Coordinates of N, CA, C and O in Angstrom, one line a residue:
X1 N 117.8 62.8 100.4 CA 117.4 64.2 100.3 C 116.5 64.6 101.5 O 115.8 63.8 102.0
X2 N 116.6 65.9 101.8 CA 115.7 66.4 102.8 C 114.6 67.2 102.2 O 114.8 67.9 101.2
X3 N 113.4 67.2 102.9 CA 112.4 68.1 102.4 C 112.8 69.6 102.6 O 113.5 69.9 103.6
X4 N 112.2 70.5 101.8 CA 112.5 71.9 102.1 C 111.9 72.3 103.4 O 110.8 71.8 103.8
X5 N 112.6 73.1 104.2 CA 112.0 73.6 105.4 C 110.7 74.4 105.2 O 110.6 75.1 104.2
X6 N 109.8 74.2 106.1 CA 108.6 74.9 106.1 C 108.8 76.4 106.5 O 109.5 76.6 107.4
X7 N 108.1 77.3 105.8 CA 108.2 78.7 106.2 C 107.2 79.0 107.4 O 106.1 78.5 107.3
X8 N 107.6 79.7 108.3 CA 106.7 80.2 109.3 C 105.7 81.2 108.6 O 106.1 81.8 107.6
X9 N 104.5 81.3 109.1 CA 103.5 82.1 108.5 C 104.0 83.6 108.4 O 103.5 84.3 107.6
X10 N 104.9 84.0 109.3 CA 105.3 85.4 109.3 C 106.7 85.6 108.7 O 107.4 86.6 108.9
X11 N 107.1 84.7 107.8 CA 108.4 84.8 107.1 C 108.1 85.0 105.6 O 107.2 84.4 105.0
X12 N 109.0 85.8 105.0 CA 108.9 86.0 103.5 C 109.5 84.7 102.9 O 110.5 84.2 103.4
X13 N 109.0 84.3 101.8 CA 109.5 83.1 101.1 C 110.8 83.5 100.3 O 111.1 84.7 100.1
X14 N 111.4 82.5 99.7 CA 112.6 82.8 98.9 C 112.3 83.6 97.6 O 113.2 84.3 97.1
X15 N 111.1 83.7 97.2 CA 110.7 84.5 96.0 C 110.0 85.8 96.4 O 109.3 86.4 95.6
X16 N 110.1 86.2 97.7 CA 109.5 87.4 98.2 C 110.5 88.3 98.9 O 111.5 87.8 99.4
X17 N 110.1 89.5 99.1 CA 110.8 90.5 99.9 C 109.9 91.0 101.0 O 108.8 91.5 100.7
X18 N 110.4 91.0 102.2 CA 109.6 91.5 103.3 C 109.7 93.1 103.2 O 110.8 93.6 103.1
X19 N 108.5 93.7 103.3 CA 108.5 95.2 103.2 C 107.7 95.7 104.3 O 106.5 95.3 104.6
X20 N 108.3 96.7 105.1 CA 107.6 97.3 106.2 C 106.9 98.6 105.7 O 107.4 99.4 105.0
X21 N 105.6 98.7 106.1 CA 104.8 99.8 105.8 C 104.3 100.4 107.1 O 103.9 99.7 108.0
X22 N 104.3 101.8 107.2 CA 103.9 102.4 108.4 C 102.8 103.5 108.2 O 102.6 104.3 109.1
X23 N 102.2 103.5 107.1 CA 101.2 104.6 106.8 C 100.1 104.1 105.9 O 99.4 103.1 106.1
X24 N 99.9 104.8 104.8 CA 98.8 104.6 103.9 C 98.8 103.3 103.2 O 97.8 102.9 102.6
X25 N 99.9 102.5 103.3 CA 99.9 101.2 102.7 C 99.5 100.1 103.7 O 99.4 98.9 103.3
X26 N 99.2 100.5 104.9 CA 98.8 99.5 105.9 C 97.4 98.9 105.6 O 96.6 99.6 104.9
X27 N 97.0 97.8 106.2 CA 95.8 97.1 106.0 C 94.6 98.1 106.2 O 94.6 98.8 107.2
X28 N 93.7 98.1 105.2 CA 92.5 98.9 105.3 C 92.7 100.4 105.0 O 91.7 101.2 105.1
X29 N 93.9 100.8 104.7 CA 94.1 102.3 104.4 C 94.2 102.5 102.9 O 94.3 101.5 102.1
X30 N 94.2 103.7 102.4 CA 94.0 104.0 101.0 C 94.9 103.4 100.0 O 94.5 103.1 98.9
X31 N 96.2 103.2 100.4 CA 97.2 102.7 99.4 C 97.5 101.2 99.6 O 98.3 100.7 98.9
X32 N 96.8 100.5 100.4 CA 97.0 99.1 100.7 C 96.8 98.3 99.4 O 97.5 97.3 99.1
X33 N 96.0 98.7 98.5 CA 95.7 98.0 97.2 C 97.0 98.0 96.4 O 97.1 97.1 95.5
X34 N 97.9 98.9 96.6 CA 99.2 98.9 95.8 C 100.0 97.6 96.2 O 100.8 97.2 95.4
X35 N 99.8 97.1 97.4 CA 100.4 95.9 97.8 C 99.6 94.7 97.3 O 100.1 93.7 96.7
X36 N 98.3 94.7 97.7 CA 97.5 93.5 97.4 C 97.3 93.2 95.9 O 97.3 92.1 95.5
X37 N 97.3 94.3 95.1 CA 97.2 94.1 93.7 C 98.4 93.4 93.1 O 98.4 92.9 92.0
X38 N 99.5 93.5 93.8 CA 100.8 92.9 93.3 C 101.0 91.5 94.0 O 102.1 91.0 93.9
X39 N 100.0 91.0 94.6 CA 100.1 89.7 95.2 C 100.8 89.6 96.6 O 101.2 88.6 97.0
X40 N 101.0 90.8 97.2 CA 101.6 90.8 98.5 C 100.7 90.1 99.6 O 99.5 90.1 99.4
X41 N 101.3 89.5 100.6 CA 100.6 88.9 101.6 C 101.0 89.5 103.0 O 102.2 89.8 103.2
X42 N 100.1 89.7 103.9 CA 100.4 90.2 105.2 C 101.2 89.2 106.0 O 100.8 88.0 106.0
X43 N 102.2 89.7 106.6 CA 103.0 88.8 107.5 C 102.8 89.1 108.9 O 102.5 88.1 109.7
X44 N 102.8 90.3 109.4 CA 102.7 90.6 110.8 C 102.5 92.1 111.1 O 103.0 92.9 110.3
X45 N 102.0 92.4 112.2 CA 102.0 93.7 112.8 C 103.1 93.7 113.9 O 103.2 92.7 114.6
X46 N 103.9 94.7 113.9 CA 105.0 94.8 114.9 C 105.4 96.2 115.0 O 104.6 97.1 114.8
X47 N 106.6 96.5 115.5 CA 107.1 97.9 115.6 C 108.5 97.9 115.2 O 109.2 96.9 115.1
X48 N 109.0 99.1 115.0 CA 110.4 99.4 114.7 C 111.2 99.2 116.0 O 110.6 99.3 117.1
X49 N 112.5 99.2 115.8 CA 113.4 99.4 117.0 C 113.1 100.8 117.5 O 112.7 101.6 116.7
X50 N 113.4 101.1 118.8 CA 113.1 102.4 119.3 C 114.1 103.5 118.9 O 114.6 104.2 119.8
X51 N 114.3 103.7 117.6 CA 115.2 104.6 117.1 C 114.7 105.5 116.0 O 115.4 106.1 115.2
X52 N 113.3 105.6 115.9 CA 112.7 106.3 114.8 C 111.8 107.4 115.3 O 111.3 107.4 116.4
X53 N 111.6 108.4 114.4 CA 110.6 109.4 114.6 C 109.6 109.3 113.5 O 109.9 108.8 112.4
X54 N 108.3 109.7 113.7 CA 107.3 109.6 112.7 C 106.7 111.0 112.6 O 106.4 111.7 113.6
X55 N 106.5 111.4 111.3 CA 106.0 112.8 111.0 C 104.9 112.7 110.0 O 104.9 111.9 109.1
X56 N 103.8 113.5 110.3 CA 102.7 113.7 109.3 C 103.2 114.7 108.3 O 103.5 115.8 108.6
X57 N 103.4 114.2 107.1 CA 104.0 115.0 106.0 C 102.9 116.0 105.4 O 101.7 115.7 105.4
X58 N 103.4 117.1 105.0 CA 102.6 118.1 104.3 C 102.1 117.5 103.0 O 102.8 116.6 102.4
X59 N 101.0 117.9 102.5 CA 100.6 117.4 101.1 C 99.5 116.3 101.3 O 99.0 116.0 102.3
X60 N 99.3 115.7 100.1 CA 98.3 114.7 100.0 C 97.2 115.2 99.1 O 97.3 116.2 98.5
X61 N 96.1 114.5 99.0 CA 95.8 113.2 99.6 C 96.5 112.1 98.8 O 96.9 112.3 97.7
X62 N 96.6 110.9 99.4 CA 96.2 110.7 100.8 C 97.3 111.2 101.8 O 98.4 111.5 101.4
X63 N 96.8 111.4 103.0 CA 97.7 111.8 104.1 C 98.8 110.7 104.2 O 98.4 109.5 104.1
X64 N 100.0 111.1 104.5 CA 101.1 110.1 104.6 C 102.1 110.5 105.7 O 102.3 111.7 105.9
X65 N 102.6 109.5 106.3 CA 103.7 109.7 107.3 C 105.1 109.6 106.7 O 105.2 109.0 105.7
X66 N 106.0 110.1 107.4 CA 107.4 109.9 107.1 C 108.2 109.4 108.3 O 108.1 109.9 109.3
X67 N 108.8 108.2 108.1 CA 109.6 107.6 109.1 C 111.0 107.9 108.9 O 111.6 107.8 107.9
X68 N 111.7 108.5 110.0 CA 113.1 108.9 110.0 C 113.8 108.2 111.1 O 113.3 108.2 112.2
X69 N 115.0 107.8 110.8 CA 115.9 107.2 111.9 C 116.5 108.4 112.6 O 117.0 109.4 112.0
X70 N 116.5 108.3 113.9 CA 117.1 109.4 114.8 C 118.3 108.9 115.5 O 118.3 107.8 116.0
X71 N 119.3 109.9 115.7 CA 120.5 109.5 116.5 C 120.1 109.5 118.0 O 120.6 108.8 118.8
X72 N 119.2 110.4 118.4 CA 118.7 110.5 119.8 C 117.2 110.8 119.7 O 116.7 111.3 118.8
X73 N 116.5 110.4 120.8 CA 115.1 110.7 120.9 C 114.2 109.9 120.1 O 113.0 110.3 119.9
X74 N 114.6 108.8 119.7 CA 113.7 107.9 118.9 C 112.8 107.1 119.7 O 112.9 107.0 120.9
X75 N 111.8 106.5 119.1 CA 110.8 105.6 119.7 C 110.5 104.5 118.8 O 110.9 104.5 117.6
X76 N 109.8 103.5 119.3 CA 109.3 102.4 118.5 C 108.0 102.9 117.8 O 107.2 103.6 118.4
X77 N 107.9 102.6 116.6 CA 106.7 103.0 115.8 C 106.0 101.7 115.2 O 106.7 100.9 114.6
X78 N 104.7 101.7 115.4 CA 103.9 100.6 114.9 C 103.9 100.5 113.4 O 103.9 101.5 112.7
X79 N 104.0 99.3 112.9 CA 104.0 99.1 111.4 C 103.5 97.7 111.1 O 103.2 96.9 112.0
X80 N 103.4 97.4 109.8 CA 103.1 96.1 109.3 C 104.2 95.7 108.4 O 104.8 96.5 107.7
X81 N 104.4 94.4 108.3 CA 105.3 93.8 107.4 C 104.5 92.9 106.4 O 103.7 92.1 106.8
X82 N 104.8 93.1 105.1 CA 104.2 92.4 104.0 C 105.2 91.7 103.2 O 106.3 92.1 103.1
X83 N 104.9 90.5 102.7 CA 105.7 89.8 101.7 C 105.3 90.1 100.3 O 104.2 89.8 99.9
X84 N 106.2 90.7 99.6 CA 105.9 91.2 98.2 C 106.7 90.3 97.3 O 107.9 90.1 97.5
X85 N 106.0 89.7 96.2 CA 106.8 88.9 95.3 C 107.9 89.7 94.7 O 107.8 90.9 94.3
X86 N 109.1 89.1 94.6 CA 110.3 89.8 94.1 C 110.1 90.4 92.7 O 110.6 91.5 92.4
X87 N 109.4 89.7 91.9 CA 109.2 90.2 90.5 C 108.3 91.4 90.5 O 108.2 92.1 89.4
X88 N 107.6 91.7 91.6 CA 106.7 92.9 91.6 C 107.4 94.1 92.4 O 106.8 95.2 92.4
X89 N 108.5 93.8 93.0 CA 109.2 94.9 93.9 C 109.5 96.1 93.1 O 109.3 97.2 93.5
X90 N 110.1 95.9 91.9 CA 110.5 97.1 91.1 C 109.4 98.0 90.7 O 109.5 99.2 90.9
X91 N 108.3 97.4 90.2 CA 107.2 98.3 89.8 C 106.5 98.9 91.1 O 106.0 100.0 91.0
X92 N 106.6 98.3 92.2 CA 106.1 98.8 93.5 C 106.9 100.1 93.9 O 106.4 101.2 94.1
X93 N 108.2 99.9 93.9 CA 109.0 101.1 94.4 C 109.1 102.1 93.3 O 109.4 103.3 93.7
X94 N 108.8 101.8 92.1 CA 108.8 102.8 91.0 C 107.7 103.9 91.3 O 107.8 105.0 90.8
X95 N 106.7 103.5 92.0 CA 105.6 104.4 92.3 C 105.8 105.2 93.6 O 104.9 106.0 94.0
X96 N 106.9 105.0 94.3 CA 107.1 105.7 95.6 C 107.5 107.1 95.3 O 108.6 107.4 94.8
X97 N 106.7 108.1 95.8 CA 107.0 109.5 95.5 C 108.0 110.1 96.5 O 108.0 109.7 97.7
X98 N 108.8 111.0 96.0 CA 109.7 111.8 96.9 C 108.8 112.6 97.9 O 107.8 113.1 97.5
X99 N 109.2 112.7 99.1 CA 110.4 112.5 99.8 C 110.5 111.1 100.4 O 111.4 110.8 101.1
X100 N 109.6 110.2 100.1 CA 109.6 108.9 100.6 C 110.6 108.0 99.8 O 110.9 108.3 98.6
X101 N 111.2 107.0 100.4 CA 112.1 106.2 99.7 C 112.1 104.8 100.4 O 111.4 104.6 101.5
X102 N 112.7 103.8 99.8 CA 112.8 102.5 100.4 C 114.2 102.3 100.9 O 115.2 102.6 100.2
X103 N 114.3 101.9 102.2 CA 115.6 101.6 102.8 C 115.5 100.4 103.7 O 114.5 99.7 103.7
X104 N 116.5 100.3 104.6 CA 116.4 99.2 105.6 C 115.9 99.7 106.9 O 116.3 100.8 107.4
X105 N 114.8 99.1 107.4 CA 114.2 99.4 108.6 C 114.5 98.4 109.7 O 114.3 97.2 109.5
X106 N 114.9 98.9 110.9 CA 115.2 98.0 112.0 C 113.9 97.7 112.8 O 113.2 98.6 113.2
X107 N 113.6 96.4 113.0 CA 112.4 96.0 113.7 C 112.8 95.8 115.2 O 113.9 95.6 115.6
X108 N 111.7 95.7 116.0 CA 111.9 95.6 117.4 C 112.5 94.2 117.8 O 113.0 94.0 118.9
X109 N 112.5 93.2 116.9 CA 113.0 91.9 117.2 C 114.5 91.8 116.8 O 115.1 90.8 116.8
X110 N 115.1 93.0 116.3 CA 116.5 93.0 115.9 C 116.7 92.7 114.4 O 117.8 92.9 113.9
X111 N 115.7 92.4 113.7 CA 115.8 92.1 112.2 C 115.8 93.4 111.4 O 115.3 94.4 111.9
X112 N 116.2 93.3 110.2 CA 116.1 94.4 109.2 C 115.3 93.9 108.1 O 115.4 92.8 107.6
X113 N 114.4 94.8 107.6 CA 113.6 94.6 106.4 C 113.6 95.8 105.6 O 113.9 96.9 106.1
X114 N 113.3 95.7 104.3 CA 113.1 96.8 103.5 C 111.8 97.5 103.9 O 110.9 96.9 104.3
X115 N 111.8 98.9 103.8 CA 110.6 99.6 104.2 C 110.7 101.0 103.8 O 111.7 101.6 103.4
X116 N 109.5 101.7 104.1 CA 109.4 103.1 103.8 C 110.2 104.0 104.8 O 110.0 103.8 106.0
X117 N 111.0 104.9 104.3 CA 111.7 105.9 105.1 C 111.4 107.2 104.4 O 110.9 107.3 103.3
X118 N 111.8 108.3 105.1 CA 111.6 109.7 104.5 C 112.9 110.4 104.5 O 113.7 110.4 105.4
X119 N 113.2 111.1 103.4 CA 114.4 111.9 103.2 C 114.2 113.1 104.1 O 113.0 113.6 104.3
X120 N 115.2 113.6 104.7 CA 115.1 114.7 105.7 C 114.5 116.0 105.1 O 113.8 116.7 105.8
X121 N 114.7 116.3 103.8 CA 114.1 117.5 103.3 C 112.6 117.4 103.2 O 111.9 118.4 103.2
X122 N 112.0 116.2 103.3 CA 110.6 116.1 103.3 C 109.9 116.4 104.6 O 108.7 116.5 104.7
X123 N 110.7 116.7 105.6 CA 110.1 117.0 106.9 C 109.7 118.5 107.0 O 109.0 118.9 108.0
X124 N 110.1 119.3 106.1 CA 109.6 120.7 106.1 C 108.1 120.8 106.1 O 107.5 120.2 105.2
X125 N 107.6 121.5 107.0 CA 106.1 121.6 107.1 C 105.4 120.5 107.7 O 104.2 120.4 107.7
X126 N 106.1 119.5 108.2 CA 105.5 118.3 108.8 C 105.3 118.5 110.3 O 105.9 119.4 110.9
X127 N 104.5 117.6 110.8 CA 104.2 117.6 112.3 C 104.9 116.3 112.9 O 104.7 115.2 112.3
X128 N 105.6 116.5 114.0 CA 106.2 115.3 114.6 C 105.1 114.6 115.4 O 104.5 115.2 116.3
X129 N 104.8 113.4 115.0 CA 103.7 112.6 115.6 C 104.2 111.3 116.3 O 103.4 110.4 116.5
X130 N 105.5 111.3 116.6 CA 106.1 110.2 117.2 C 105.4 109.7 118.4 O 105.2 108.5 118.7
X131 N 104.9 110.7 119.2 CA 104.3 110.4 120.5 C 103.0 109.6 120.4 O 102.6 109.0 121.4
X132 N 102.4 109.5 119.2 CA 101.2 108.7 119.0 C 101.6 107.2 118.9 O 100.7 106.3 119.1
X133 N 102.8 106.9 118.6 CA 103.3 105.5 118.5 C 103.0 104.8 117.2 O 103.4 103.7 116.9
X134 N 102.3 105.5 116.3 CA 102.1 104.9 115.0 C 101.0 105.7 114.2 O 100.3 106.6 114.8
X135 N 100.9 105.5 112.9 CA 100.0 106.2 112.0 C 98.6 106.0 112.4 O 97.8 106.9 112.4
X136 N 98.2 104.7 112.7 CA 96.7 104.5 113.0 C 96.3 105.3 114.2 O 95.2 105.8 114.3
X137 N 97.1 105.3 115.3 CA 96.8 106.0 116.5 C 96.7 107.5 116.2 O 95.8 108.2 116.7
X138 N 97.6 108.0 115.3 CA 97.5 109.4 114.9 C 96.2 109.7 114.2 O 95.5 110.7 114.5
X139 N 95.8 108.8 113.2 CA 94.6 109.0 112.5 C 93.4 109.0 113.4 O 92.4 109.8 113.3
X140 N 93.4 108.1 114.4 CA 92.3 108.0 115.3 C 92.2 109.2 116.2 O 91.1 109.6 116.5
X141 N 93.3 109.9 116.5 CA 93.3 111.1 117.3 C 92.6 112.2 116.5 O 92.2 113.2 117.1
X142 N 92.5 112.1 115.2 CA 92.0 113.2 114.3 C 90.5 113.0 114.1 O 89.8 113.9 113.5
X143 N 89.9 111.9 114.6 CA 88.4 111.7 114.5 C 87.8 112.5 115.6 O 88.4 112.8 116.6
X144 N 86.5 112.8 115.5 CA 85.8 113.6 116.5 C 85.9 112.9 117.9 O 86.2 113.6 118.9
X145 N 85.8 111.6 118.0 CA 85.9 110.9 119.3 C 87.3 111.0 119.8 O 87.6 111.2 121.0
X146 N 88.3 110.8 118.9 CA 89.7 110.9 119.3 C 90.1 112.3 119.7 O 90.8 112.5 120.7
X147 N 89.5 113.4 119.0 CA 89.8 114.7 119.4 C 89.3 115.0 120.8 O 89.9 115.7 121.6
X148 N 88.1 114.5 121.1 CA 87.6 114.7 122.5 C 88.5 114.1 123.5 O 88.7 114.7 124.6
X149 N 89.0 112.9 123.2 CA 89.9 112.2 124.2 C 91.2 113.1 124.3 O 91.6 113.3 125.4
X150 N 91.7 113.6 123.2 CA 92.9 114.3 123.3 C 92.7 115.6 124.1 O 93.6 116.0 124.8
X151 N 91.6 116.3 124.0 CA 91.3 117.5 124.7 C 91.2 117.2 126.2 O 91.5 118.0 127.0
X152 N 90.7 116.0 126.5 CA 90.5 115.6 127.9 C 91.8 115.3 128.7 O 91.8 115.4 129.9
X153 N 92.8 114.9 127.9 CA 94.1 114.5 128.5 C 94.9 115.7 128.9 O 94.9 116.8 128.4

């Protein structure tokens, strides 16, 4: 018999689902506790394939982004991938409010993972923030220091 192969630190295990988060569920942000309370573990920071747009959605709190796949004009968007125990996946996605949904997200390494996406009707009243490259960069631009930098550019 052979021993079971070891998992790389950034791989989801056989009893886990890799979940990409690009907004309020990221480390240190307001909804991250929804992952950690379910036993999720951080796998890696990375980016999407360069085929997405990112929008600051109307509503909140908390403020949330919407990730949408684009036929043209897409970009890579920074995100995090977490390993969520399979037995907790259902109750996690049960709390995902419309217009957000869970679908397949293409990563910059060519892999696909489950992750947050936004339905097109949810973009009404949103701001296209794709140019920031990710939610954290957008949030930083909204701080007094970030606003000063944005005005200087």
